[in-house]
PDB file of C-alpha atoms and ligand atoms in Angstrom:
ATOM      1  CA  MET A   1       3.227  13.014 -12.552  1.00 88.00           C
ATOM      2  CA  ASN A   2       2.314  15.429  -9.794  1.00 93.00           C
ATOM      3  CA  ILE A   3       1.528  13.358  -6.708  1.00 97.00           C
ATOM      4  CA  ASP A   4      -0.977  14.618  -4.161  1.00 98.00           C
ATOM      5  CA  TYR A   5       0.436  12.771  -1.140  1.00 98.00           C
ATOM      6  CA  LYS A   6      -2.236  14.036   1.240  1.00 98.00           C
ATOM      7  CA  LEU A   7      -5.040  12.893  -1.044  1.00 98.00           C
ATOM      8  CA  LEU A   8      -3.504   9.414  -1.176  1.00 98.00           C
ATOM      9  CA  MET A   9      -3.152   9.298   2.609  1.00 98.00           C
ATOM     10  CA  ASP A  10      -6.714  10.579   3.134  1.00 98.00           C
ATOM     11  CA  ASN A  11      -7.990   7.783   0.892  1.00 98.00           C
ATOM     12  CA  ALA A  12      -5.871   5.195   2.737  1.00 98.00           C
ATOM     13  CA  LYS A  13      -7.368   6.440   6.020  1.00 98.00           C
ATOM     14  CA  GLU A  14     -10.881   6.179   4.652  1.00 98.00           C
ATOM     15  CA  ALA A  15     -10.170   2.659   3.356  1.00 98.00           C
ATOM     16  CA  SER A  16      -8.857   1.550   6.777  1.00 98.00           C
ATOM     17  CA  LYS A  17     -12.400   2.056   8.098  1.00 98.00           C
ATOM     18  CA  MET A  18     -13.493  -0.877   5.897  1.00 98.00           C
ATOM     19  CA  SER A  19     -10.858  -3.205   7.410  1.00 98.00           C
ATOM     20  CA  TYR A  20     -12.124  -6.657   8.366  1.00 98.00           C
ATOM     21  CA  SER A  21      -9.715  -7.488  11.176  1.00 98.00           C
ATOM     22  CA  PRO A  22     -11.629  -9.159  14.028  1.00 98.00           C
ATOM     23  CA  PHE A  23      -8.660 -11.399  14.898  1.00 98.00           C
ATOM     24  CA  SER A  24      -5.713  -9.009  15.032  1.00 98.00           C
ATOM     25  CA  LYS A  25      -7.804  -5.867  15.610  1.00 98.00           C
ATOM     26  CA  PHE A  26      -5.109  -4.198  13.503  1.00 98.00           C
ATOM     27  CA  ALA A  27      -6.848  -2.160  10.803  1.00 98.00           C
ATOM     28  CA  VAL A  28      -4.934  -1.127   7.689  1.00 98.00           C
ATOM     29  CA  GLY A  29      -5.912   0.922   4.649  1.00 98.00           C
ATOM     30  CA  ALA A  30      -3.979   1.514   1.450  1.00 98.00           C
ATOM     31  CA  CYS A  31      -4.315   3.707  -1.601  1.00 99.00           C
ATOM     32  CA  VAL A  32      -2.372   3.148  -4.816  1.00 98.00           C
ATOM     33  CA  LEU A  33      -1.864   5.725  -7.536  1.00 98.00           C
ATOM     34  CA  MET A  34      -1.377   4.115 -10.931  1.00 98.00           C
ATOM     35  CA  ASN A  35       0.288   5.679 -13.986  1.00 98.00           C
ATOM     36  CA  SER A  36      -3.154   6.268 -15.550  1.00 98.00           C
ATOM     37  CA  GLY A  37      -3.683   8.829 -12.772  1.00 98.00           C
ATOM     38  CA  LYS A  38      -6.407   6.710 -11.168  1.00 98.00           C
ATOM     39  CA  ILE A  39      -6.361   5.684  -7.523  1.00 98.00           C
ATOM     40  CA  TYR A  40      -7.532   2.414  -5.977  1.00 98.00           C
ATOM     41  CA  THR A  41      -8.056   1.701  -2.304  1.00 99.00           C
ATOM     42  CA  GLY A  42      -7.921  -1.473  -0.242  1.00 98.00           C
ATOM     43  CA  CYS A  43      -8.136  -2.708   3.330  1.00 99.00           C
ATOM     44  CA  ASN A  44      -6.865  -5.794   5.125  1.00 98.00           C
ATOM     45  CA  ILE A  45      -9.324  -8.683   5.080  1.00 98.00           C
ATOM     46  CA  GLU A  46      -8.745 -11.413   7.642  1.00 98.00           C
ATOM     47  CA  ASN A  47     -10.085 -14.947   7.752  1.00 98.00           C
ATOM     48  CA  SER A  48     -10.779 -17.607  10.409  1.00 98.00           C
ATOM     49  CA  SER A  49      -8.209 -19.623   8.496  1.00 98.00           C
ATOM     50  CA  PHE A  50      -5.521 -17.049   9.314  1.00 97.00           C
ATOM     51  CA  GLY A  51      -3.274 -17.730   6.332  1.00 97.00           C
ATOM     52  CA  MET A  52      -6.036 -16.593   3.981  1.00 98.00           C
ATOM     53  CA  THR A  53      -5.721 -13.012   5.243  1.00 98.00           C
ATOM     54  CA  VAL A  54      -4.893 -10.411   2.623  1.00 98.00           C
ATOM     55  CA  CYS A  55      -3.113  -7.152   3.393  1.00 98.00           C
ATOM     56  CA  ALA A  56      -4.524  -3.745   2.502  1.00 98.00           C
ATOM     57  CA  GLU A  57      -1.750  -3.022  -0.004  1.00 98.00           C
ATOM     58  CA  ARG A  58      -2.292  -6.213  -1.984  1.00 98.00           C
ATOM     59  CA  CYS A  59      -6.055  -5.697  -1.890  1.00 98.00           C
ATOM     60  CA  ALA A  60      -5.611  -2.238  -3.480  1.00 99.00           C
ATOM     61  CA  ILE A  61      -2.983  -3.402  -5.989  1.00 98.00           C
ATOM     62  CA  PHE A  62      -5.046  -6.393  -7.102  1.00 98.00           C
ATOM     63  CA  LYS A  63      -8.078  -4.161  -7.581  1.00 98.00           C
ATOM     64  CA  ALA A  64      -5.982  -1.893  -9.817  1.00 98.00           C
ATOM     65  CA  VAL A  65      -4.380  -4.698 -11.820  1.00 98.00           C
ATOM     66  CA  SER A  66      -7.739  -6.406 -12.298  1.00 98.00           C
ATOM     67  CA  GLU A  67      -8.965  -3.172 -13.883  1.00 98.00           C
ATOM     68  CA  GLY A  68      -6.156  -3.275 -16.454  1.00 98.00           C
ATOM     69  CA  GLU A  69      -3.595  -1.143 -14.594  1.00 98.00           C
ATOM     70  CA  LYS A  70       0.035  -2.281 -14.669  1.00 97.00           C
ATOM     71  CA  GLU A  71       2.241   0.506 -13.244  1.00 98.00           C
ATOM     72  CA  ILE A  72       2.244   1.779  -9.685  1.00 98.00           C
ATOM     73  CA  VAL A  73       3.385   5.369  -9.108  1.00 98.00           C
ATOM     74  CA  ALA A  74       2.793   5.645  -5.353  1.00 98.00           C
ATOM     75  CA  VAL A  75       1.287   3.742  -2.422  1.00 98.00           C
ATOM     76  CA  ALA A  76      -0.043   5.283   0.794  1.00 98.00           C
ATOM     77  CA  ILE A  77      -0.473   3.012   3.827  1.00 98.00           C
ATOM     78  CA  TYR A  78      -2.286   3.824   7.043  1.00 98.00           C
ATOM     79  CA  SER A  79      -3.166   2.097  10.292  1.00 98.00           C
ATOM     80  CA  PRO A  80      -4.941   3.805  13.181  1.00 97.00           C
ATOM     81  CA  ASN A  81      -2.995   1.383  15.397  1.00 96.00           C
ATOM     82  CA  GLU A  82       0.527   2.314  14.382  1.00 95.00           C
ATOM     83  CA  ASP A  83       2.625   5.272  13.301  1.00 96.00           C
ATOM     84  CA  ASP A  84       4.517   4.616  10.069  1.00 96.00           C
ATOM     85  CA  CYS A  85       2.684   1.459   9.076  1.00 97.00           C
ATOM     86  CA  PHE A  86       5.301  -0.002   6.729  1.00 98.00           C
ATOM     87  CA  PRO A  87       4.430  -2.708   4.174  1.00 98.00           C
ATOM     88  CA  CYS A  88       5.109  -6.362   4.960  1.00 98.00           C
ATOM     89  CA  GLY A  89       7.625  -8.330   2.908  1.00 98.00           C
ATOM     90  CA  ALA A  90       4.994 -10.007   0.747  1.00 98.00           C
ATOM     91  CA  CYS A  91       3.446  -6.644  -0.208  1.00 98.00           C
ATOM     92  CA  ARG A  92       6.884  -5.193  -0.985  1.00 98.00           C
ATOM     93  CA  GLN A  93       7.439  -7.986  -3.502  1.00 98.00           C
ATOM     94  CA  VAL A  94       3.990  -7.462  -5.073  1.00 98.00           C
ATOM     95  CA  MET A  95       4.620  -3.708  -5.357  1.00 98.00           C
ATOM     96  CA  TYR A  96       7.978  -4.367  -6.981  1.00 98.00           C
ATOM     97  CA  GLU A  97       6.324  -6.531  -9.649  1.00 98.00           C
ATOM     98  CA  PHE A  98       4.313  -3.505 -10.793  1.00 98.00           C
ATOM     99  CA  GLN A  99       7.051  -0.873 -10.625  1.00 98.00           C
ATOM    100  CA  GLY A 100       7.444   1.020 -13.903  1.00 96.00           C
ATOM    101  CA  LYS A 101      10.406   3.150 -15.040  1.00 94.00           C
ATOM    102  CA  GLN A 102       9.938   5.511 -12.112  1.00 96.00           C
ATOM    103  CA  GLU A 103      10.628   4.227  -8.620  1.00 98.00           C
ATOM    104  CA  ILE A 104       7.457   3.754  -6.581  1.00 98.00           C
ATOM    105  CA  GLU A 105       6.971   6.250  -3.754  1.00 98.00           C
ATOM    106  CA  ILE A 106       5.710   4.857  -0.444  1.00 98.00           C
ATOM    107  CA  ILE A 107       3.861   7.176   1.901  1.00 98.00           C
ATOM    108  CA  THR A 108       3.225   6.573   5.603  1.00 98.00           C
ATOM    109  CA  GLU A 109       2.243   8.874   8.426  1.00 98.00           C
ATOM    110  CA  LYS A 110       3.837   9.560  11.790  1.00 97.00           C
ATOM    111  CA  CYS A 111       2.467  12.112  14.269  1.00 95.00           C
ATOM    112  CA  ASN A 112       0.358  13.644  11.476  1.00 94.00           C
ATOM    113  CA  ASN A 113       3.410  14.151   9.259  1.00 97.00           C
ATOM    114  CA  LEU A 114       3.745  12.365   5.951  1.00 98.00           C
ATOM    115  CA  ASN A 115       6.830  10.219   5.541  1.00 98.00           C
ATOM    116  CA  ILE A 116       7.756   9.673   1.891  1.00 98.00           C
ATOM    117  CA  LYS A 117      10.178   6.954   0.923  1.00 98.00           C
ATOM    118  CA  LYS A 118      11.152   5.005  -2.197  1.00 98.00           C
ATOM    119  CA  MET A 119      10.597   1.380  -3.129  1.00 98.00           C
ATOM    120  CA  SER A 120      14.339   0.664  -2.906  1.00 98.00           C
ATOM    121  CA  ASP A 121      14.332   1.838   0.724  1.00 98.00           C
ATOM    122  CA  PHE A 122      12.040  -1.098   1.463  1.00 98.00           C
ATOM    123  CA  LEU A 123      13.202  -3.656  -1.079  1.00 98.00           C
ATOM    124  CA  PRO A 124      16.752  -3.238  -2.327  1.00 98.00           C
ATOM    125  CA  TYR A 125      17.932  -5.811  -4.902  1.00 97.00           C
ATOM    126  CA  GLY A 126      14.327  -6.841  -5.678  1.00 96.00           C
ATOM    127  CA  PHE A 127      13.566  -9.978  -7.660  1.00 97.00           C
ATOM    128  CA  ARG A 128      11.745  -9.865 -10.984  1.00 96.00           C
ATOM    129  CA  ILE A 129      11.870 -12.045 -14.112  1.00 96.00           C
TER     130      ILE A 129
HETATM  131  N1  THU B   1      -1.332  -6.001   7.363  1.00 90.62           N
HETATM  132  C1  THU B   1      -1.586  -5.232   6.263  1.00 90.62           C
HETATM  133  O1  THU B   1      -2.731  -5.046   5.858  1.00 90.62           O
HETATM  134  N2  THU B   1      -0.514  -4.694   5.619  1.00 90.62           N
HETATM  135  C2  THU B   1       0.789  -4.847   5.997  1.00 90.62           C
HETATM  136  O2  THU B   1       1.697  -4.457   5.284  1.00 90.62           O
HETATM  137  C3  THU B   1       1.080  -5.482   7.286  1.00 90.62           C
HETATM  138  C4  THU B   1      -0.011  -6.310   7.852  1.00 90.62           C
HETATM  139  C5  THU B   1      -2.477  -6.600   8.070  1.00 90.62           C
HETATM  140  C6  THU B   1      -2.582  -8.094   7.937  1.00 90.62           C
HETATM  141  C7  THU B   1      -3.338  -8.466   9.189  1.00 90.62           C
HETATM  142  O3  THU B   1      -4.721  -8.377   8.921  1.00 90.62           O
HETATM  143  C8  THU B   1      -2.971  -7.394  10.197  1.00 90.62           C
HETATM  144  O4  THU B   1      -2.383  -6.345   9.455  1.00 90.62           O
HETATM  145  C9  THU B   1      -2.013  -7.851  11.280  1.00 90.62           C
HETATM  146  O5  THU B   1      -0.899  -8.466  10.733  1.00 90.62           O
END
């Protein structure tokens, strides 16, 4: 599939504006491209009971999976607070669960340049049953 990396990043940026992060003040947006060709966005959503917080990546992935999607092609992640906002360990594991035959591409941004990496750069020897 031809991946429009900039489109994914633009959507992740837009989604970061919806972030509910009054506690950390660390906004994050994500955009996942699924093998259907559709994209889904998500933002981090915090809670007064801190452990209930959900990351932007999982928000986007769960939206996609709840719509019947099963295979992630690419994920773009953006935070206005940090260059190269890399996914946390929990989100890496959730991404890995929905990796198809093709390795997932993970897109971040540093100094206005897109940084494109592979799932195995973030989670080598991933666990799946
Ligand atoms: N966060 C994400 O949304 N994605 C990540 O991969 C890292 C962390 C959020 C969770 C929390 O709302 C804030 O960033 C600070 O940890």
